[in-house]
Structures are given as structure tokens and as C-alpha cells.
Tab-separated table of C-alpha atoms in Angstrom:
chain	number	residue	atom	x	y	z
A	1	MET	CA	-0.164	0.035	-0.562
A	2	LYS	CA	2.834	2.284	0.621
A	3	LYS	CA	4.071	1.258	-2.053
A	4	ALA	CA	0.945	2.035	-3.963
A	5	LYS	CA	0.741	5.509	-2.533
A	6	PHE	CA	4.588	6.870	-2.743
A	7	LEU	CA	3.777	5.632	-6.527
A	8	VAL	CA	1.260	8.420	-6.682
A	9	LEU	CA	2.900	11.194	-4.996
A	10	VAL	CA	5.159	10.117	-7.997
A	11	VAL	CA	2.995	10.417	-10.763
A	12	LEU	CA	1.532	13.793	-9.212
A	13	LEU	CA	4.363	15.349	-8.955
A	14	LEU	CA	5.773	14.704	-12.224
A	15	SER	CA	2.565	15.832	-13.628
A	16	ILE	CA	2.847	19.506	-12.332
A	17	LEU	CA	6.497	20.004	-13.028
A	18	SER	CA	5.278	18.885	-16.415
A	19	PHE	CA	2.502	22.063	-16.364
A	20	SER	CA	5.762	24.076	-15.142
A	21	THR	CA	8.012	25.543	-16.636
A	22	THR	CA	10.624	28.868	-16.950
A	23	ILE	CA	11.649	30.857	-18.814
A	24	LYS	CA	14.504	33.561	-19.421
A	25	MET	CA	14.485	36.718	-20.432
A	26	TYR	CA	18.419	38.985	-21.095
A	27	LEU	CA	18.211	42.088	-22.438
A	28	VAL	CA	21.227	45.402	-23.052
A	29	THR	CA	20.210	48.248	-24.619
A	30	ASP	CA	21.058	52.077	-25.491
A	31	TYR	CA	24.942	50.529	-26.970
A	32	HIS	CA	25.774	53.272	-28.912
A	33	SER	CA	28.690	52.054	-30.054
A	34	HIS	CA	30.884	51.328	-26.944
A	35	ALA	CA	33.480	48.247	-28.877
A	36	ILE	CA	35.709	48.939	-26.644
A	37	PRO	CA	36.014	47.903	-22.869
A	38	PHE	CA	35.368	52.071	-21.323
A	39	TYR	CA	35.625	53.480	-17.657
A	40	SER	CA	32.119	53.287	-15.166
A	41	GLU	CA	31.383	52.741	-11.755
A	42	GLY	CA	35.502	54.101	-10.168
A	43	GLN	CA	36.748	50.879	-11.852
A	44	HIS	CA	38.663	49.941	-15.737
A	45	GLY	CA	37.022	47.552	-18.064
A	46	PHE	CA	33.481	47.509	-18.287
A	47	GLY	CA	31.535	46.612	-22.019
A	48	GLY	CA	32.680	46.163	-24.504
A	49	ILE	CA	31.288	44.217	-27.737
A	50	ALA	CA	33.245	40.797	-27.394
A	51	LYS	CA	32.325	41.266	-23.203
A	52	ILE	CA	28.549	41.472	-24.399
A	53	ILE	CA	28.977	39.244	-26.941
A	54	ALA	CA	30.258	36.219	-25.169
A	55	PHE	CA	28.036	36.040	-22.956
A	56	LEU	CA	24.882	36.110	-24.783
A	57	LYS	CA	25.798	34.127	-27.678
A	58	ASP	CA	26.204	31.473	-24.766
A	59	LYS	CA	22.791	32.177	-23.668
A	60	ALA	CA	21.170	32.072	-26.871
A	61	GLY	CA	21.619	28.697	-27.140
A	62	ASP	CA	19.256	28.113	-24.668
A	63	GLU	CA	15.913	26.865	-25.514
A	64	ASP	CA	14.290	27.926	-22.343
A	65	THR	CA	16.188	32.051	-23.064
A	66	LEU	CA	15.556	34.714	-25.562
A	67	VAL	CA	17.530	37.908	-26.234
A	68	PHE	CA	16.243	40.955	-26.566
A	69	GLY	CA	18.023	44.448	-28.154
A	70	GLY	CA	16.088	46.977	-26.222
A	71	GLY	CA	18.144	50.141	-29.526
A	72	ASP	CA	19.926	52.692	-29.807
A	73	MET	CA	23.068	50.550	-31.142
A	74	ILE	CA	24.991	53.497	-33.548
A	75	ASN	CA	25.369	58.131	-31.824
A	76	LEU	CA	25.984	59.826	-34.724
A	77	GLY	CA	29.215	62.060	-33.413
A	78	THR	CA	30.235	60.006	-30.112
A	79	PRO	CA	31.834	57.990	-30.122
A	80	ALA	CA	34.000	58.215	-33.094
A	81	TRP	CA	33.594	54.441	-33.915
A	82	SER	CA	30.118	55.103	-34.808
A	83	ASP	CA	31.346	58.181	-37.362
A	84	LYS	CA	34.106	54.940	-39.082
A	85	PHE	CA	32.052	52.027	-39.186
A	86	HIS	CA	28.010	52.980	-38.348
A	87	ALA	CA	26.272	49.858	-37.214
A	88	ILE	CA	28.953	47.656	-37.889
A	89	GLU	CA	27.874	45.302	-35.574
A	90	MET	CA	24.105	44.953	-35.904
A	91	PRO	CA	24.759	41.883	-38.073
A	92	TRP	CA	27.068	39.785	-35.400
A	93	PHE	CA	23.775	39.503	-33.006
A	94	ASN	CA	21.757	37.406	-36.452
A	95	ASN	CA	21.032	34.166	-34.196
A	96	ILE	CA	21.612	35.880	-31.314
A	97	PHE	CA	18.645	38.212	-30.962
A	98	ASP	CA	15.389	37.068	-30.828
A	99	ALA	CA	13.867	41.218	-31.622
A	100	MET	CA	15.560	44.127	-30.855
A	101	ALA	CA	13.777	47.328	-30.122
A	102	TYR	CA	14.093	50.479	-32.978
A	103	GLY	CA	15.705	52.782	-31.036
A	104	ASN	CA	15.888	57.417	-31.898
A	105	HIS	CA	19.911	56.958	-32.751
A	106	ASP	CA	19.885	54.028	-35.018
A	107	SER	CA	18.679	55.372	-37.828
A	108	GLU	CA	21.443	58.381	-37.836
A	109	TYR	CA	22.580	58.081	-40.318
A	110	GLY	CA	20.474	57.933	-42.389
A	111	PRO	CA	17.368	55.848	-44.872
A	112	ALA	CA	19.523	54.615	-46.921
A	113	ASP	CA	22.242	53.982	-44.660
A	114	PHE	CA	19.996	52.199	-42.340
A	115	GLN	CA	18.347	49.849	-45.432
A	116	GLU	CA	21.801	48.379	-45.711
A	117	VAL	CA	21.706	48.058	-42.809
A	118	TRP	CA	18.758	46.066	-41.636
A	119	LYS	CA	18.558	43.741	-44.492
A	120	ASP	CA	22.335	41.903	-43.054
A	121	VAL	CA	20.466	41.290	-40.258
A	122	THR	CA	18.008	38.424	-39.117
A	123	TYR	CA	16.557	40.282	-36.240
A	124	PRO	CA	13.655	41.467	-35.521
A	125	ILE	CA	13.516	45.272	-35.627
A	126	LEU	CA	10.463	46.123	-33.890
A	127	GLY	CA	8.235	49.787	-33.659
A	128	ALA	CA	4.420	49.176	-33.276
A	129	ASN	CA	4.202	53.166	-33.873
A	130	ILE	CA	6.919	53.879	-36.440
A	131	LEU	CA	4.772	54.742	-40.138
A	132	ASP	CA	6.535	55.004	-43.414
A	133	ALA	CA	4.754	58.230	-45.619
A	134	GLY	CA	1.947	56.465	-46.161
A	135	GLY	CA	1.379	56.210	-42.503
A	136	VAL	CA	2.169	51.915	-43.162
A	137	PRO	CA	4.076	50.194	-40.463
A	138	VAL	CA	7.919	50.436	-41.454
A	139	PHE	CA	8.458	47.266	-38.567
A	140	GLU	CA	5.704	44.799	-39.649
A	141	TYR	CA	6.235	40.535	-39.836
A	142	PHE	CA	3.433	38.305	-41.102
A	143	GLY	CA	1.135	41.579	-41.448
A	144	LYS	CA	1.621	42.105	-37.278
A	145	ARG	CA	3.276	45.100	-35.257
A	146	TYR	CA	5.017	42.391	-32.458
A	147	LEU	CA	5.860	39.114	-31.985
A	148	VAL	CA	4.317	35.727	-30.354
A	149	LEU	CA	7.725	33.674	-29.721
A	150	GLU	CA	6.816	30.243	-28.033
A	151	VAL	CA	8.932	29.183	-26.145
A	152	GLU	CA	8.968	25.669	-24.063
A	153	GLY	CA	5.219	25.475	-24.963
A	154	LYS	CA	4.106	29.435	-23.815
A	155	LYS	CA	3.194	31.703	-26.451
A	156	ILE	CA	5.111	34.639	-25.362
A	157	ALA	CA	4.661	38.404	-27.187
A	158	VAL	CA	7.413	41.259	-28.099
A	159	PHE	CA	6.198	44.561	-28.398
A	160	ALA	CA	8.666	48.105	-29.077
A	161	LEU	CA	6.884	51.362	-29.921
A	162	ALA	CA	9.066	54.985	-29.570
A	163	GLY	CA	8.240	57.428	-27.539
A	164	SER	CA	6.105	60.745	-27.557
A	165	ASP	CA	9.485	62.428	-27.580
A	166	PHE	CA	11.179	61.170	-30.989
A	167	ASP	CA	9.648	63.469	-32.784
A	168	SER	CA	11.720	66.264	-31.547
A	169	LEU	CA	14.092	64.145	-31.405
A	170	VAL	CA	14.987	61.901	-34.453
A	171	LYS	CA	15.102	64.393	-37.584
A	172	PRO	CA	13.562	63.754	-41.192
A	173	ALA	CA	17.085	63.411	-42.706
A	174	ALA	CA	17.150	61.111	-39.838
A	175	ARG	CA	14.303	58.442	-39.855
A	176	PRO	CA	13.989	55.328	-40.744
A	177	VAL	CA	12.931	55.328	-43.892
A	178	GLU	CA	12.126	58.699	-45.414
A	179	GLY	CA	8.681	60.445	-44.757
A	180	ALA	CA	8.445	57.935	-41.291
A	181	THR	CA	6.691	59.346	-38.858
A	182	PHE	CA	5.588	57.912	-35.306
A	183	GLY	CA	2.238	57.135	-34.501
A	184	ASP	CA	0.804	58.890	-30.524
A	185	PHE	CA	2.547	56.141	-28.527
A	186	MET	CA	-0.003	55.320	-25.729
A	187	THR	CA	-3.223	54.863	-28.598
A	188	THR	CA	-0.837	52.599	-30.318
A	189	ALA	CA	0.107	50.632	-27.223
A	190	GLY	CA	-3.579	49.980	-25.802
A	191	GLU	CA	-4.207	49.176	-29.745
A	192	ILE	CA	-1.274	46.419	-29.840
A	193	VAL	CA	-2.096	45.093	-26.190
A	194	ASP	CA	-5.454	43.962	-27.567
A	195	GLU	CA	-4.277	41.998	-30.209
A	196	MET	CA	-2.631	40.520	-28.197
A	197	GLU	CA	-4.225	39.730	-26.339
A	198	ALA	CA	-6.732	38.471	-28.234
A	199	GLU	CA	-4.186	35.888	-29.510
A	200	GLY	CA	-4.036	33.814	-26.240
A	201	VAL	CA	-0.774	35.139	-24.951
A	202	ASP	CA	1.005	33.579	-22.594
A	203	LEU	CA	3.378	36.682	-21.253
A	204	ILE	CA	3.318	40.646	-23.063
A	205	VAL	CA	6.972	41.444	-22.923
A	206	PHE	CA	7.854	45.456	-23.444
A	207	ILE	CA	11.108	46.096	-24.738
A	208	GLY	CA	11.585	50.058	-25.812
A	209	HIS	CA	12.476	52.527	-26.233
A	210	ALA	CA	10.300	55.044	-23.899
A	211	GLU	CA	11.665	57.538	-21.527
A	212	TYR	CA	11.463	56.078	-18.030
A	213	GLU	CA	8.446	58.245	-17.359
A	214	GLU	CA	6.442	57.254	-20.332
A	215	THR	CA	6.516	53.868	-19.421
A	216	LEU	CA	5.889	53.750	-16.256
A	217	LYS	CA	2.386	55.771	-18.048
A	218	LEU	CA	2.375	52.604	-19.764
A	219	ALA	CA	2.428	50.154	-17.078
A	220	ARG	CA	-0.920	51.666	-15.256
A	221	GLU	CA	-3.028	53.124	-18.063
A	222	ILE	CA	-2.589	50.014	-20.023
A	223	GLU	CA	-2.886	46.578	-18.291
A	224	GLY	CA	-1.807	43.316	-18.682
A	225	ILE	CA	1.703	44.349	-19.501
A	226	ASP	CA	4.066	41.718	-17.383
A	227	LEU	CA	7.446	43.172	-17.936
A	228	ILE	CA	9.162	45.791	-18.835
A	229	PHE	CA	12.517	46.264	-19.520
A	230	GLY	CA	13.989	50.042	-19.864
A	231	THR	CA	15.020	51.761	-22.479
A	232	HIS	CA	16.692	55.340	-23.312
A	233	SER	CA	16.392	56.853	-20.345
A	234	HIS	CA	19.816	55.150	-19.797
A	235	LEU	CA	19.095	54.567	-15.924
A	236	LYS	CA	20.491	51.778	-14.208
A	237	ILE	CA	16.679	49.967	-11.898
A	238	PRO	CA	17.223	46.303	-9.916
A	239	LEU	CA	13.785	44.365	-11.202
A	240	THR	CA	11.253	46.288	-8.909
A	241	LYS	CA	7.085	45.645	-9.554
A	242	ILE	CA	5.799	48.961	-11.068
A	243	GLU	CA	3.618	50.329	-7.879
A	244	GLY	CA	-0.379	49.861	-8.418
A	245	THR	CA	0.784	47.716	-11.168
A	246	GLU	CA	1.440	44.232	-12.271
A	247	THR	CA	4.480	44.644	-14.116
A	248	TYR	CA	7.620	44.545	-13.406
A	249	PHE	CA	10.204	46.707	-14.349
A	250	ILE	CA	13.945	46.058	-14.958
A	251	SER	CA	17.037	48.798	-16.702
A	252	PRO	CA	20.441	48.003	-17.334
A	253	TYR	CA	21.621	51.235	-17.639
A	254	GLN	CA	23.588	52.315	-20.778
A	255	TYR	CA	26.267	51.031	-23.093
A	256	GLY	CA	26.790	47.436	-21.996
A	257	THR	CA	27.780	47.915	-18.390
A	258	TYR	CA	24.828	45.638	-17.584
A	259	ALA	CA	22.233	42.915	-18.958
A	260	ALA	CA	19.213	42.497	-17.476
A	261	GLU	CA	18.432	38.914	-16.650
A	262	VAL	CA	14.612	38.304	-16.072
A	263	ALA	CA	12.859	34.630	-15.330
A	264	VAL	CA	9.638	33.968	-15.758
A	265	TYR	CA	8.594	30.575	-13.136
A	266	PHE	CA	5.112	29.698	-15.284
A	267	GLY	CA	3.230	27.395	-11.499
A	268	ALA	CA	0.778	24.167	-12.799
A	269	ASP	CA	-2.243	26.778	-11.552
A	270	GLY	CA	-1.376	29.291	-14.533
A	271	GLN	CA	0.122	32.145	-11.445
A	272	LYS	CA	3.312	33.285	-13.031
A	273	SER	CA	6.173	34.807	-10.452
A	274	VAL	CA	9.268	36.968	-11.908
A	275	SER	CA	12.440	37.042	-10.428
A	276	GLY	CA	15.225	38.934	-12.193
A	277	SER	CA	18.455	41.315	-11.810
A	278	LEU	CA	21.666	43.161	-13.112
A	279	ILE	CA	24.754	41.481	-14.467
A	280	PRO	CA	27.579	43.278	-14.829
A	281	MET	CA	29.594	42.953	-18.050
A	282	ASP	CA	32.889	43.781	-15.759
A	283	ASP	CA	36.617	42.873	-16.178
A	284	SER	CA	36.533	39.299	-14.420
A	285	MET	CA	33.795	38.834	-18.101
A	286	PRO	CA	35.374	36.559	-20.932
A	287	GLU	CA	35.719	38.199	-24.303
A	288	ASP	CA	35.017	36.519	-27.429
A	289	PRO	CA	38.485	35.685	-29.178
A	290	VAL	CA	36.664	36.451	-32.491
A	291	ILE	CA	35.425	39.501	-31.615
A	292	ALA	CA	37.620	40.586	-30.157
A	293	ASP	CA	40.226	40.175	-32.631
A	294	LYS	CA	37.957	42.073	-35.481
A	295	VAL	CA	37.902	44.553	-32.802
A	296	GLU	CA	40.921	45.079	-31.715
A	297	LYS	CA	42.286	45.871	-35.423
A	298	LEU	CA	39.019	48.238	-36.183
A	299	GLN	CA	40.853	50.178	-33.496
A	300	TYR	CA	43.773	50.577	-34.815
A	301	GLU	CA	42.540	51.752	-38.511
A	302	LEU	CA	40.185	54.138	-36.294
A	303	GLU	CA	43.127	55.061	-34.497
A	304	SER	CA	45.495	55.300	-37.241
A	305	ASP	CA	42.773	57.519	-39.917
A	306	PRO	CA	44.187	60.702	-40.264
A	307	GLU	CA	39.873	62.276	-40.171
A	308	PHE	CA	39.923	60.659	-36.706
A	309	ALA	CA	43.105	60.866	-34.678
A	310	TYR	CA	42.811	63.632	-33.147
A	311	LEU	CA	39.711	62.500	-31.213
A	312	PHE	CA	43.278	60.541	-29.712
A	313	GLU	CA	44.993	62.879	-28.626
A	314	TRP	CA	46.196	64.683	-24.877
A	315	ILE	CA	43.888	66.934	-23.439
A	316	GLY	CA	44.399	67.192	-20.003
A	317	ASP	CA	45.319	65.654	-17.175
A	318	VAL	CA	42.415	64.585	-14.489
A	319	GLU	CA	44.049	64.903	-10.445
A	320	THR	CA	40.898	62.571	-8.937
A	321	GLU	CA	37.748	61.034	-10.947
A	322	LEU	CA	34.853	63.506	-13.050
A	323	SER	CA	32.338	61.074	-11.468
A	324	ALA	CA	28.861	61.205	-12.815
A	325	ALA	CA	27.401	59.298	-9.881
A	326	ASN	CA	24.229	60.788	-9.039
A	327	VAL	CA	23.404	63.011	-12.083
A	328	ASN	CA	20.202	62.133	-11.902
A	329	THR	CA	19.122	63.046	-8.165
A	330	GLY	CA	21.614	65.723	-6.475
A	331	GLU	CA	24.963	67.246	-7.361
A	332	SER	CA	27.555	64.994	-9.201
A	333	VAL	CA	31.117	65.912	-9.349
A	334	LEU	CA	31.723	65.848	-12.950
A	335	GLY	CA	27.915	68.428	-13.471
A	336	ASN	CA	29.599	70.808	-10.604
A	337	PHE	CA	32.930	70.978	-13.127
A	338	VAL	CA	31.444	71.957	-16.405
A	339	MET	CA	28.277	73.643	-14.902
A	340	ASP	CA	31.212	75.873	-13.298
A	341	ILE	CA	32.766	76.521	-16.661
A	342	ILE	CA	29.307	77.134	-18.580
A	343	ARG	CA	28.276	79.683	-15.848
A	344	GLU	CA	31.457	81.305	-16.065
A	345	LYS	CA	32.198	81.317	-19.255
A	346	SER	CA	28.338	83.095	-20.520
A	347	GLY	CA	29.150	85.566	-17.866
A	348	ALA	CA	25.095	83.884	-16.314
A	349	ASN	CA	24.508	84.028	-12.993
A	350	VAL	CA	23.089	80.495	-12.924
A	351	ALA	CA	24.176	77.533	-15.395
A	352	LEU	CA	21.544	74.623	-15.505
A	353	SER	CA	21.945	71.556	-18.198
A	354	THR	CA	19.659	68.620	-17.501
A	355	SER	CA	21.779	65.398	-16.703
A	356	SER	CA	20.998	63.343	-19.501
A	357	SER	CA	23.743	65.481	-21.062
A	358	PHE	CA	26.334	63.683	-18.786
A	359	ARG	CA	26.623	60.501	-19.590
A	360	ALA	CA	29.868	58.205	-18.170
A	361	SER	CA	32.694	59.915	-15.637
A	362	ILE	CA	36.098	60.370	-16.092
A	363	ALA	CA	38.086	58.745	-15.289
A	364	PRO	CA	41.602	60.133	-13.174
A	365	GLY	CA	44.912	59.966	-15.038
A	366	SER	CA	46.546	61.396	-18.932
A	367	THR	CA	42.472	62.747	-20.840
A	368	VAL	CA	41.968	62.536	-24.727
A	369	TYR	CA	39.198	64.561	-26.152
A	370	GLU	CA	37.512	60.892	-27.005
A	371	ASP	CA	36.917	60.495	-22.989
A	372	LEU	CA	35.598	63.687	-22.534
A	373	LYS	CA	33.077	63.608	-25.752
A	374	ASN	CA	32.161	60.336	-23.782
A	375	ALA	CA	31.300	62.011	-20.718
A	376	LEU	CA	30.060	64.619	-23.019
A	377	PRO	CA	27.884	63.270	-26.251
A	378	TYR	CA	25.800	65.673	-27.577
A	379	VAL	CA	26.603	69.322	-29.188
A	380	ASN	CA	24.799	71.083	-26.753
A	381	ILE	CA	25.227	74.847	-27.315
A	382	ILE	CA	24.727	77.269	-24.084
A	383	TYR	CA	21.609	80.064	-24.560
A	384	VAL	CA	21.590	82.678	-21.981
A	385	TYR	CA	17.955	84.383	-21.042
A	386	GLU	CA	16.575	86.419	-19.125
A	387	VAL	CA	14.762	85.012	-16.212
A	388	LYS	CA	12.643	86.978	-13.554
A	389	GLY	CA	13.198	84.926	-9.838
A	390	GLU	CA	9.968	83.595	-9.906
A	391	THR	CA	9.959	82.306	-12.506
A	392	LEU	CA	14.058	80.809	-12.001
A	393	GLU	CA	11.958	79.673	-8.993
A	394	LYS	CA	9.474	76.619	-10.944
A	395	ILE	CA	12.691	75.709	-13.247
A	396	LEU	CA	14.661	74.653	-9.526
A	397	ASN	CA	11.456	73.449	-8.804
A	398	HIS	CA	10.781	71.808	-12.025
A	399	SER	CA	14.196	69.615	-11.852
A	400	VAL	CA	13.241	68.958	-8.308
A	401	SER	CA	10.271	66.836	-9.595
A	402	GLN	CA	12.305	64.501	-12.288
A	403	SER	CA	14.550	63.717	-9.946
A	404	GLY	CA	15.868	59.862	-10.685
A	405	THR	CA	15.896	60.264	-13.994
A	406	GLY	CA	17.567	62.428	-16.878
A	407	PHE	CA	15.575	65.642	-16.611
A	408	PHE	CA	16.961	66.351	-12.970
A	409	SER	CA	19.466	69.628	-13.955
A	410	GLN	CA	23.469	69.807	-12.270
A	411	VAL	CA	23.850	73.826	-11.591
A	412	SER	CA	26.015	76.250	-10.975
A	413	GLY	CA	25.905	79.895	-9.321
A	414	VAL	CA	22.694	78.619	-7.406
A	415	ARG	CA	21.715	76.481	-4.196
A	416	PHE	CA	19.019	74.949	-3.199
A	417	ILE	CA	17.844	72.167	-0.291
A	418	ILE	CA	15.628	69.609	-1.753
A	419	SER	CA	12.832	69.297	0.991
A	420	ASN	CA	9.009	67.959	0.287
A	421	GLY	CA	9.540	68.250	-3.637
A	422	LYS	CA	10.624	71.568	-3.819
A	423	ALA	CA	13.580	73.986	-4.080
A	424	THR	CA	13.894	75.264	-1.319
A	425	SER	CA	16.170	78.040	1.062
A	426	ILE	CA	17.295	78.930	-3.219
A	427	GLU	CA	19.711	81.448	-2.598
A	428	VAL	CA	21.634	82.741	-6.270
A	429	GLN	CA	24.949	84.276	-7.765
A	430	ALA	CA	24.248	87.036	-7.464
A	431	ASP	CA	27.806	89.504	-7.974
A	432	LEU	CA	29.095	87.809	-10.804
A	433	GLU	CA	32.771	89.286	-9.964
A	434	CYS	CA	32.388	87.204	-6.491
A	435	PRO	CA	31.749	83.664	-7.288
A	436	ASP	CA	31.295	82.817	-3.192
A	437	SER	CA	28.470	85.462	-2.817
A	438	PHE	CA	25.472	84.505	-3.270
A	439	ASP	CA	21.970	86.926	-1.836
A	440	LEU	CA	18.710	84.639	-1.314
A	441	LEU	CA	16.124	84.401	-5.207
A	442	ASN	CA	14.732	87.295	-4.967
A	443	PRO	CA	11.237	86.396	-7.204
A	444	GLU	CA	10.997	90.240	-8.402
A	445	ALA	CA	15.047	90.376	-9.763
A	446	THR	CA	16.180	89.848	-13.495
A	447	TYR	CA	18.708	86.872	-13.365
A	448	LEU	CA	21.025	85.697	-16.539
A	449	VAL	CA	20.402	81.435	-16.201
A	450	ALA	CA	22.912	79.819	-18.866
A	451	THR	CA	21.643	76.234	-19.825
A	452	THR	CA	21.111	74.694	-23.572
A	453	ASN	CA	19.417	74.831	-26.392
A	454	TYR	CA	17.632	71.785	-25.646
A	455	GLN	CA	17.280	72.270	-22.398
A	456	GLY	CA	15.815	75.565	-23.105
A	457	LEU	CA	13.598	74.380	-26.812
A	458	PHE	CA	13.296	71.008	-26.413
A	459	ALA	CA	13.329	69.354	-22.631
A	460	PRO	CA	9.745	68.981	-21.544
A	461	GLY	CA	8.020	70.965	-18.662
A	462	TYR	CA	11.607	73.403	-18.836
A	463	LYS	CA	10.414	74.573	-22.778
A	464	ASP	CA	8.028	75.872	-21.519
A	465	LEU	CA	9.434	77.808	-18.648
A	466	PHE	CA	11.512	79.754	-21.028
A	467	ALA	CA	9.497	80.183	-23.919
A	468	GLY	CA	9.306	83.862	-24.440
A	469	LEU	CA	11.694	84.414	-22.179
A	470	PRO	CA	14.156	87.108	-24.214
A	471	TYR	CA	17.679	84.925	-24.669
A	472	THR	CA	20.542	85.032	-26.570
A	473	ASP	CA	22.339	82.441	-28.879
A	474	THR	CA	26.366	82.110	-27.436
A	475	GLY	CA	27.498	79.656	-29.985
A	476	LEU	CA	29.213	78.539	-27.424
A	477	ASP	CA	29.340	74.780	-27.431
A	478	VAL	CA	29.725	72.787	-23.908
A	479	GLN	CA	32.210	70.262	-25.326
A	480	LYS	CA	34.019	72.316	-26.582
A	481	ILE	CA	34.460	74.984	-24.087
A	482	VAL	CA	35.006	72.109	-21.915
A	483	LYS	CA	37.611	70.946	-23.464
A	484	GLU	CA	39.246	74.717	-24.259
A	485	TYR	CA	39.228	75.106	-20.586
A	486	MET	CA	41.190	71.254	-19.728
A	487	GLN	CA	43.866	72.245	-22.254
A	488	ASN	CA	44.381	75.668	-20.328
A	489	ASN	CA	43.585	74.669	-16.674
A	490	SER	CA	45.347	71.629	-16.184
A	491	PRO	CA	45.573	68.855	-13.961
A	492	VAL	CA	41.814	70.157	-13.923
A	493	SER	CA	40.046	68.561	-10.505
A	494	ALA	CA	35.950	68.644	-9.145
A	495	ARG	CA	34.593	68.443	-6.349
A	496	LEU	CA	30.924	68.326	-3.900
A	497	ASP	CA	30.298	71.235	-2.133
A	498	GLY	CA	26.787	70.929	-1.476
A	499	ARG	CA	24.762	72.796	-4.206
A	500	ILE	CA	21.852	70.773	-3.935
A	501	ARG	CA	21.755	69.353	-0.931
A	502	GLN	CA	19.066	67.216	0.384
């Protein structure tokens, strides 16, 4: 009798196990042509395409695993690898990626260039709201704007969207096809989720490419999305459940510094459980030898090219790390360093710039121009606005409201305390000749406020506050004035000084 009961239990256990399964998913995003290992989070040796390929190729061979790219594989202008080789790495992910989201940088070299790259990749590129001149979806497979992948008997639905900022970010000449437009983000998302649910899928996954705040809104307003891979905002966020939803979110930072790993367990009772972590692509990770050999030869070719050789010339020495740590939540060493240069060069009382302009720390030691461009990769021109004190306070409050995102501002010439979600005890540098002279903000006074053309004209929230204010286009390029400062003042250093306090 005991033996019979034991056999029944074994049969029941095997039956339960046969109806349960675990599916793993991996994602890297916002690679931006960072082909060689780089300095990040205080140490050398993070990332590099040979390391990323080695890690993901090993995972892609498992039948219970999916591998995704979050978009932005290239970056016009910085790093130089992108301008020299364009999207040479994208076909290296053939037989590795199961799908990739279209990112706002991915067709920066124009539609003809993008079409050539697209022909060479064997994995689908997704972007459900990207339309051609006739309003037809550009990325469509088997009549669908999304994928349904069958893994271990489960139907995994995967989709991507162009964020609401694409229309301003992606100029007409840099779109995937001529005349391309971007459909409404939320409307398209609702349509796609409805279509996927009608197919009876077991899991819905969003792989980008949109700002953090917009993906949170997506989860809160459209039910049914199980997992969102964070892209576009370059944020490092471990797996978390979005408050007020059943949706999980994970974001693996930028450039291949981390890979996101998520495991979804499907129980025999129909319940799902989600776990995950960020896997550092640090110096302990092995490289794919074939890719490493390619990269070494191509990097030598790049540095030997007269068109790009100047980027690898010395521009100065850095005494201590110009760290971008905390750039999205408070003052940072790199932010203080750059913003002080901007304020002084432009002759403004106050300077501010969205933290999205600061993308990497600069290591201590000898620095080349390419290091600086990696830290400040975008061409930002300084505008100086005439701003009333009451409006400046609103600008600072908007910055504080964006804490944790790329729309938080780094500052100079102003100091304040963040309290209850507001900028309080605001003091402004009133005397331009005396950098240590601060007075309490006067709501009626007019201050000269230096910012980037991006922040003044395009950044959400800020553009409305700056709209209609008198301004001067100084023509000063942030990257170039910082380079000149480093050349003329080497060795350089900076520190935290309490200009933004919690």
C-alpha cells in the first residue's frame, strides 16, 4: 500500500512539473557604439562588444531563453567608432537577438544607410508606431506590429514603440525610411496589447524605446503588460514591481555596462512569478575571441585614420575622478565641473543643464578628447536667458520633480535644499565678479540663466517655462569650451560643495 501511494505521489509530481516551466530573458540596451571596454562606476574594463557577445551568445543557445536589444546601437558623432564604422556590430547579433527595439539613434546616418544595415540582420526590429509616408507600419512581420514567440510551450508576446519624444529627437533626414512619422505612443500601445491578448498569449513584454516616465505611464494606464525592459533613459534600476500595477520593470543602464536578466516561472496553477537581476559586464567576464580580434584591428584602423586621430590626442590631466555618480538625483562632481565652466564662460548668474547631457565619468589620469566626448556626447549650444526670480524658482522645482530621471538638472551659481519635493532656501550668485557671493532668491529680480539649446527649446517641462523669455544664442559649444578649459588649466579637479542638498 505504501509503495502504491508513493507511486501516485511521483506521478502527481511529474504531472505538476510537466505543466510548469521557467523562461529566461536577457536584454542589453543603449549600446551607442561602445565597442571597446570603458571606465564606469569607478573602474576600468566595463562593457565592450566582445564581452557582450560572449555573454549573450552563451545564453542564446538555450531553448528556454530569449535575448533582446533595447535599441540605440549607434550614435552619430560620439564615439568615433560610430562615425567610422556606423552599425557594423548589428549583424554580429544575428542568431543572438530574438528581437530589437528601434531606437532614436539607430538611423542617424539616414534611411539609405539604415536600409543597408537592416538587410544584413536576421532578427526583427520592432517599433509598432513607426509609420512610412503612407501611414503603413515600417516594422511589420507576418502582418503584425509585434512578435509572438513560442518558448517551452508558452506564447511570449514582444513589442516596442517609439517614445513620444521621437518626433523632436529624430530629424526627418535621420528616420528609418523617407517621410517616416511616429504614431501616438499610448494609443498604439493600447491597440497592440488588445491584439496580443486576443491571441491568448501567456506573457506580454515591452522592450522599449521610451523614457522612464512614459513607460511608467504605460504600465499604469494599460493593463496586461507583464514586463518592461527600461531603455532610452540610461537608468540603472534593478527589477521592481511598478507601484499600483502588476507590471515588472528592469533597466540595465547604458553602453552594455550591465545586462538585464529576468526569469519568469509559470506554475501548473497558471500563476506567474518573476525574478531578475542586473549582470555586470565587468573585467571578470570573458570576451569572444573572434569578436575581440575584429575589434582590436578596427580600433587600430580608427585611431590611425587622419580624420579621427585628433580624438585620441591628449587634452589634459584629471587629478581625481570627474564622477557622474548621482547625476540624476543631486549634485555630481562632473556636473559641478562642467556647469561652473558654462556659467563663467557665458557670464551668467546661474547655469543649468539636464543630467541627460552627462553620460559617463572621466577617469583620473591622462585624458584624450574622446574621453571627454564620451562623458558629454551631444552637441549642446549655450543660450543665456533673462529669467525673473519667480520663474527661476519654478524651473528649479521642475528639476526637483524630475529627480531620478535624465531631466533632473545639474547647476552652477545657485544652491538650494530639496525638501518635500521642492527647491527651498534658494540662493543665487548675485555678483558675477565674486563666485562665493550668494543672496537669497529675489522673485522680482532678473537673472541671467545659461542653459543648453536642448533644455531651453525641447526638454519637456523646461521648454514651457523658458518659452517667450528673451535669450541670447552665445554660439558656445559645451564640449568645446570644456576641452579648452582642460587644455589651459591642466591638471583639473572638481568636488562636491553642497550646492544641492537633501
